[in-house]
Tab-separated table of C-alpha atoms in Angstrom:
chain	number	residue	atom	x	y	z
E	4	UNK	CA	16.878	-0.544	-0.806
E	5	UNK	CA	16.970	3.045	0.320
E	6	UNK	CA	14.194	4.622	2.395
E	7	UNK	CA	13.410	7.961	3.474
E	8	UNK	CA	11.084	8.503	6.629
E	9	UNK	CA	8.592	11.125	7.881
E	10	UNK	CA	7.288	10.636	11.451
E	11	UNK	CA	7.298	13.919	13.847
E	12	UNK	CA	7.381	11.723	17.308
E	13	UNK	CA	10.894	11.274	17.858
E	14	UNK	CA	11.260	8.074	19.818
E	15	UNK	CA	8.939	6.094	17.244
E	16	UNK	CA	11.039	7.488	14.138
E	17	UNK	CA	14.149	6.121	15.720
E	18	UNK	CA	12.513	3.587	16.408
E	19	UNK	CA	11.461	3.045	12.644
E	20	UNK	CA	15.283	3.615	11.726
E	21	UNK	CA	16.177	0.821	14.374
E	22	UNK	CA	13.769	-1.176	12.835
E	23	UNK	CA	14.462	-0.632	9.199
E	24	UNK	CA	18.430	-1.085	9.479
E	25	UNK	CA	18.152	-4.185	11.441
E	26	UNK	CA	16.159	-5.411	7.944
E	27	UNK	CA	18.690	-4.768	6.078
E	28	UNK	CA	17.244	-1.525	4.362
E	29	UNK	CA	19.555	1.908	3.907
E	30	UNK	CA	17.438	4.942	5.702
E	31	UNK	CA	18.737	7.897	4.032
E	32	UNK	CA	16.954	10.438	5.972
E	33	UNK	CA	14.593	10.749	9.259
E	34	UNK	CA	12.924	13.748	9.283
E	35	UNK	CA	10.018	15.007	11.482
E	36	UNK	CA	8.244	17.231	8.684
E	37	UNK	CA	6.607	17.130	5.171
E	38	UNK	CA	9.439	20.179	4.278
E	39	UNK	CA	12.177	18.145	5.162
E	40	UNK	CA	10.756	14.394	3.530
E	41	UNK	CA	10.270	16.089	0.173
E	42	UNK	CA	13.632	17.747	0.230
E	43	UNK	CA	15.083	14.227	1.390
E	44	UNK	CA	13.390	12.761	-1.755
E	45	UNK	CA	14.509	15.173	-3.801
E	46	UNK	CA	18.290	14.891	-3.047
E	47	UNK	CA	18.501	10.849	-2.311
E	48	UNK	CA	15.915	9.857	-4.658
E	49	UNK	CA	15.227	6.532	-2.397
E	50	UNK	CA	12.991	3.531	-3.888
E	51	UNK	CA	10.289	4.252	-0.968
E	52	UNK	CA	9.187	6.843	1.380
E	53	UNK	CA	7.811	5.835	4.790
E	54	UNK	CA	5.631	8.834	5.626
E	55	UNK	CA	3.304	9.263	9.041
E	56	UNK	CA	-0.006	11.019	7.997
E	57	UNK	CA	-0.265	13.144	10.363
E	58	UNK	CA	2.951	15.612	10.103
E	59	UNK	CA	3.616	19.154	11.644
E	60	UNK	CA	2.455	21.840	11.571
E	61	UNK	CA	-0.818	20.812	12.194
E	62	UNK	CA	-1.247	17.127	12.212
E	63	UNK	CA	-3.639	17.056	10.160
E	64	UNK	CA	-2.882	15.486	6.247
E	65	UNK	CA	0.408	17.482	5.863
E	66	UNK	CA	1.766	13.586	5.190
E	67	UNK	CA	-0.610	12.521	2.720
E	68	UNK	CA	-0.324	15.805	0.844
E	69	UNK	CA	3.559	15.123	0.826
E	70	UNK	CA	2.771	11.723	-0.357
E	71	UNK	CA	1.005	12.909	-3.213
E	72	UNK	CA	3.569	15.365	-4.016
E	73	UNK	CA	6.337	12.344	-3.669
E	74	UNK	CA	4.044	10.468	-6.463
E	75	UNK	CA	3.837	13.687	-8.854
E	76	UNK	CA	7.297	14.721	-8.739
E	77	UNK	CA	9.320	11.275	-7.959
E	78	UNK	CA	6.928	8.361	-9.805
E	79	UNK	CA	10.213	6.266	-9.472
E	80	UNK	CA	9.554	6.725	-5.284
E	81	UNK	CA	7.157	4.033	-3.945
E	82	UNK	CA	4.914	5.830	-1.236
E	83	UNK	CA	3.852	3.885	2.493
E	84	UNK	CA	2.022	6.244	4.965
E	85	UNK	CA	1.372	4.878	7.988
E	86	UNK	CA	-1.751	5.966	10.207
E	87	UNK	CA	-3.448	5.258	13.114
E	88	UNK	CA	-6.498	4.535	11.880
E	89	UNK	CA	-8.605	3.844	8.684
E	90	UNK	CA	-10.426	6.738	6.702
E	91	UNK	CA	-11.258	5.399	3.181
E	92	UNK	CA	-10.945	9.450	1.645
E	93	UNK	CA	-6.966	9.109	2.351
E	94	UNK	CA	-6.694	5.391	0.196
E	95	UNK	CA	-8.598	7.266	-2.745
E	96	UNK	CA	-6.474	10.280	-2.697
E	97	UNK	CA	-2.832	7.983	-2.490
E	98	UNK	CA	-4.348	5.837	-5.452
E	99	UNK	CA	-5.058	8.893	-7.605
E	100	UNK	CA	-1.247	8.322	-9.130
E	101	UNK	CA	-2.059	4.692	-9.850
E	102	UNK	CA	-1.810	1.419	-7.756
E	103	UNK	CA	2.195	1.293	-8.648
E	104	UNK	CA	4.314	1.327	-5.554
E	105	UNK	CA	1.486	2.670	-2.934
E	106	UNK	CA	0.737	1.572	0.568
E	107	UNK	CA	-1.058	1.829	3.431
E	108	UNK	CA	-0.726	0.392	6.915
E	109	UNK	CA	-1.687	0.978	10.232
E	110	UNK	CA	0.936	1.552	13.018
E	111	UNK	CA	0.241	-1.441	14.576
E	112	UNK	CA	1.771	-3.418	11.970
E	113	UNK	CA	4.834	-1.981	12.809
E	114	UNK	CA	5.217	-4.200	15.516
E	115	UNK	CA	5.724	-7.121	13.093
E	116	UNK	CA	9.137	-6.720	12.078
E	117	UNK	CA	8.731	-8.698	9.231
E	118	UNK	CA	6.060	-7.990	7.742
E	119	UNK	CA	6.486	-4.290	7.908
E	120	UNK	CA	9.551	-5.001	6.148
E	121	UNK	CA	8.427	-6.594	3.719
E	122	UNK	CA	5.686	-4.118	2.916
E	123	UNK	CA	8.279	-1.558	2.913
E	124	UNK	CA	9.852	-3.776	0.500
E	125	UNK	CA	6.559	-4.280	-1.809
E	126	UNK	CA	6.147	-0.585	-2.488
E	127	UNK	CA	9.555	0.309	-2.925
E	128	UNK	CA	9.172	-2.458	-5.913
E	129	UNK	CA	6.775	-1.173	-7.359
E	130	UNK	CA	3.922	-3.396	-5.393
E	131	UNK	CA	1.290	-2.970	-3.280
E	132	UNK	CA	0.915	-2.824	0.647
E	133	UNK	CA	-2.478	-2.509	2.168
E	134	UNK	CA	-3.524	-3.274	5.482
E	135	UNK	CA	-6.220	-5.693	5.567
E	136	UNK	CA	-8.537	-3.448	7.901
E	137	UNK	CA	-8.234	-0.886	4.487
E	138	UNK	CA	-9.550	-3.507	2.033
E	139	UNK	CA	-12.601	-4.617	5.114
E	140	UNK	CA	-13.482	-1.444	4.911
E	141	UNK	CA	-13.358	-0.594	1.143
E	142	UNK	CA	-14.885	-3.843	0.689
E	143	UNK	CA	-18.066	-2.868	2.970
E	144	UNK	CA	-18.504	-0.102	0.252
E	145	UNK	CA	-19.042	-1.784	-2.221
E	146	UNK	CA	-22.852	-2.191	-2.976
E	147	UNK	CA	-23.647	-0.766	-6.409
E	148	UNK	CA	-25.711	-2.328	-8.953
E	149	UNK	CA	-22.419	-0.853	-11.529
E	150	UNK	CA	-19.515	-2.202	-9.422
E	151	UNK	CA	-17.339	-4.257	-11.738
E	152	UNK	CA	-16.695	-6.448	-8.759
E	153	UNK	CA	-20.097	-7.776	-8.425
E	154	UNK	CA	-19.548	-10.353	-10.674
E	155	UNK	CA	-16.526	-11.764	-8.833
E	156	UNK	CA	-17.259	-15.224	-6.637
E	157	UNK	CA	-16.541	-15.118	-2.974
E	158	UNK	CA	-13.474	-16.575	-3.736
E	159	UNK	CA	-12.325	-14.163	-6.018
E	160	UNK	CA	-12.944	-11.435	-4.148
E	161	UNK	CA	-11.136	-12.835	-1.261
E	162	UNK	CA	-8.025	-13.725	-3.625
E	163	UNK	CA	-7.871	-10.097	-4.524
E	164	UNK	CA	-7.904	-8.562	-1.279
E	165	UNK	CA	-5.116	-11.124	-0.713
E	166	UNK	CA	-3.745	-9.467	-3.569
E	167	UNK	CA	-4.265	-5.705	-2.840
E	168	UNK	CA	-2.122	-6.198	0.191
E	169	UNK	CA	0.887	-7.321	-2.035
E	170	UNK	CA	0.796	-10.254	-1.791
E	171	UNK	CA	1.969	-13.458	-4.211
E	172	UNK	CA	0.349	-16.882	-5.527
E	173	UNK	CA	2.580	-18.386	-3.061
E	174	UNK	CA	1.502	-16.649	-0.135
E	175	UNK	CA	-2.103	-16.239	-1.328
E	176	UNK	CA	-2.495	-20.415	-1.750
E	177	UNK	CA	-0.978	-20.418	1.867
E	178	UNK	CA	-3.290	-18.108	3.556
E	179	UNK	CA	-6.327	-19.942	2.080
E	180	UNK	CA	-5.074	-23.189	2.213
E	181	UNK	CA	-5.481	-23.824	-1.031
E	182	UNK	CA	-2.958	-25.083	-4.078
E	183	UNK	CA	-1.365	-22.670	-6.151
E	184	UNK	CA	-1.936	-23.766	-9.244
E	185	UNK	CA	-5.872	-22.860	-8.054
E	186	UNK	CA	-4.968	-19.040	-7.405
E	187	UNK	CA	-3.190	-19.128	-10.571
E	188	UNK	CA	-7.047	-20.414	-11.745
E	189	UNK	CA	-8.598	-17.355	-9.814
E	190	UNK	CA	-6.550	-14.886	-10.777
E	191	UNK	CA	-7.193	-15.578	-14.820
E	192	UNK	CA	-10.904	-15.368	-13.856
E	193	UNK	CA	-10.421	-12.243	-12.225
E	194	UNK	CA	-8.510	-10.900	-14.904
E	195	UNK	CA	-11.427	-12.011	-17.631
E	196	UNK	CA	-14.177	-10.675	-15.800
E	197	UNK	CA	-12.452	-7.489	-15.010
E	198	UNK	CA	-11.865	-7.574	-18.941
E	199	UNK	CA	-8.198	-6.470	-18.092
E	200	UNK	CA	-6.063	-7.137	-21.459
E	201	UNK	CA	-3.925	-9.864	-21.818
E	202	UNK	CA	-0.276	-8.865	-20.885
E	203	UNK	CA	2.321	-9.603	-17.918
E	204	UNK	CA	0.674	-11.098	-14.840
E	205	UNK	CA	2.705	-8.254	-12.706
E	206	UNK	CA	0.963	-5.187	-15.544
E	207	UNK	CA	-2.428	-7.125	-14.739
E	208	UNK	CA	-2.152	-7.678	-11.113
E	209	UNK	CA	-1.547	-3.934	-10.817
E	210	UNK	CA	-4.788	-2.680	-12.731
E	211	UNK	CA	-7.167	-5.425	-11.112
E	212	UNK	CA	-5.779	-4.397	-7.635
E	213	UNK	CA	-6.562	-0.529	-8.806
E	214	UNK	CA	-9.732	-1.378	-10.342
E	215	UNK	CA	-10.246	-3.246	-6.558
E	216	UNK	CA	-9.229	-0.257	-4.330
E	217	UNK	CA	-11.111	2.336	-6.797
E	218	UNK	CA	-14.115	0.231	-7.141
């Protein structure tokens, strides 16, 4: 899997290359600005793009905003910006393109080799990523009387956060120490009361996580 990566400080993005090889993924270009990540897309057409938020010239958004631009112009290129913290506007604006190949993690969870791989892995597949701080917080703002969600048991709800963070039955049964065969139960409740269409699993898991994460 090729990646392209966007992070200005120059120790941490070879340190994200480092990282990234060692996983066994092909980084096809570390750049330190938003000018030079799209025009790495553009020429290597990579399966994700690793992008810091907060890119020169003023360290603001310029990431996001390329991440957006990566989603209009290269739908093909899965999208995982990393930030230091939470702000719920940025999710919003990354999910505008759909819930299709779209992450977001906290630096921290760089630290966890594995994992970050593996999210790096998610979106470039087409899946999901998001750190579980995101979905507290999105989750906390959720308190309308119209909120499709509402009508989703505890357990439900807690299956698909599980879920918006990428990640499978398998892994969801483990984490709540449950069987399988009862998230498989969850999840067909979730899809019925989110009266998502019958279809693939994968075409459903998508919209209930976007329905989730735009709720």
């Amino acid at each position: 899997m090729r990646v392209a990566l966007a992070e200005d400080n120059t120790l941490l993005r070879e340190g994200l290359v480092r990282l990234l090889t060692e996983a066994g993924l092909t980084v096809v270009c570390g750049v330190e600005d938003a000018t030079a990540l799209l025009a790495g897309v553009a020429r290597y057409r990579p399966e994700v793009a690793v992008v810091d938020i907060r890119l020169p010239p003023t360290r603001t958004d310029e990431g996001l905003r390329a991440a957006r631009e990566i989603r209009r112009r290269h739908p093909a290129t899965g999208v995982l910006v990393l930030s230091q913290y939470v702000r719920v506007s940025y999710t919003v604006e990354l999910l505008d393109g759909g819930a299709r190949g779209v992450g977001y993690l906290l630096k921290d969870r760089v630290s966890d080799l594995a994992e970050f791989a593996a999210a790096v892995r998610r979106v470039g597949a087409g899946g999901t990523a998001f750190d579980p701080v995101v979905i507290d917080q999105l989750v906390g703002r959720r308190d309308r009387d119209d909120d499709p969600l509402r009508g989703l048991s505890e357990r439900e709800r807690a299956v698909l956060a599980l879920m918006a963070e990428g990640r499978t039955n398998q892994a969801i049964a483990e984490r709540l120490d449950i069987a399988e065969r009862t998230v498989e139960k969850h999840c067909t409740n979730i899809f019925a009361k989110l009266a998502l269409p019958a279809s693939p699993d994968d075409h459903r898991r998508v919209l209930a996580v976007l329905r989730y994460l735009n709720g």
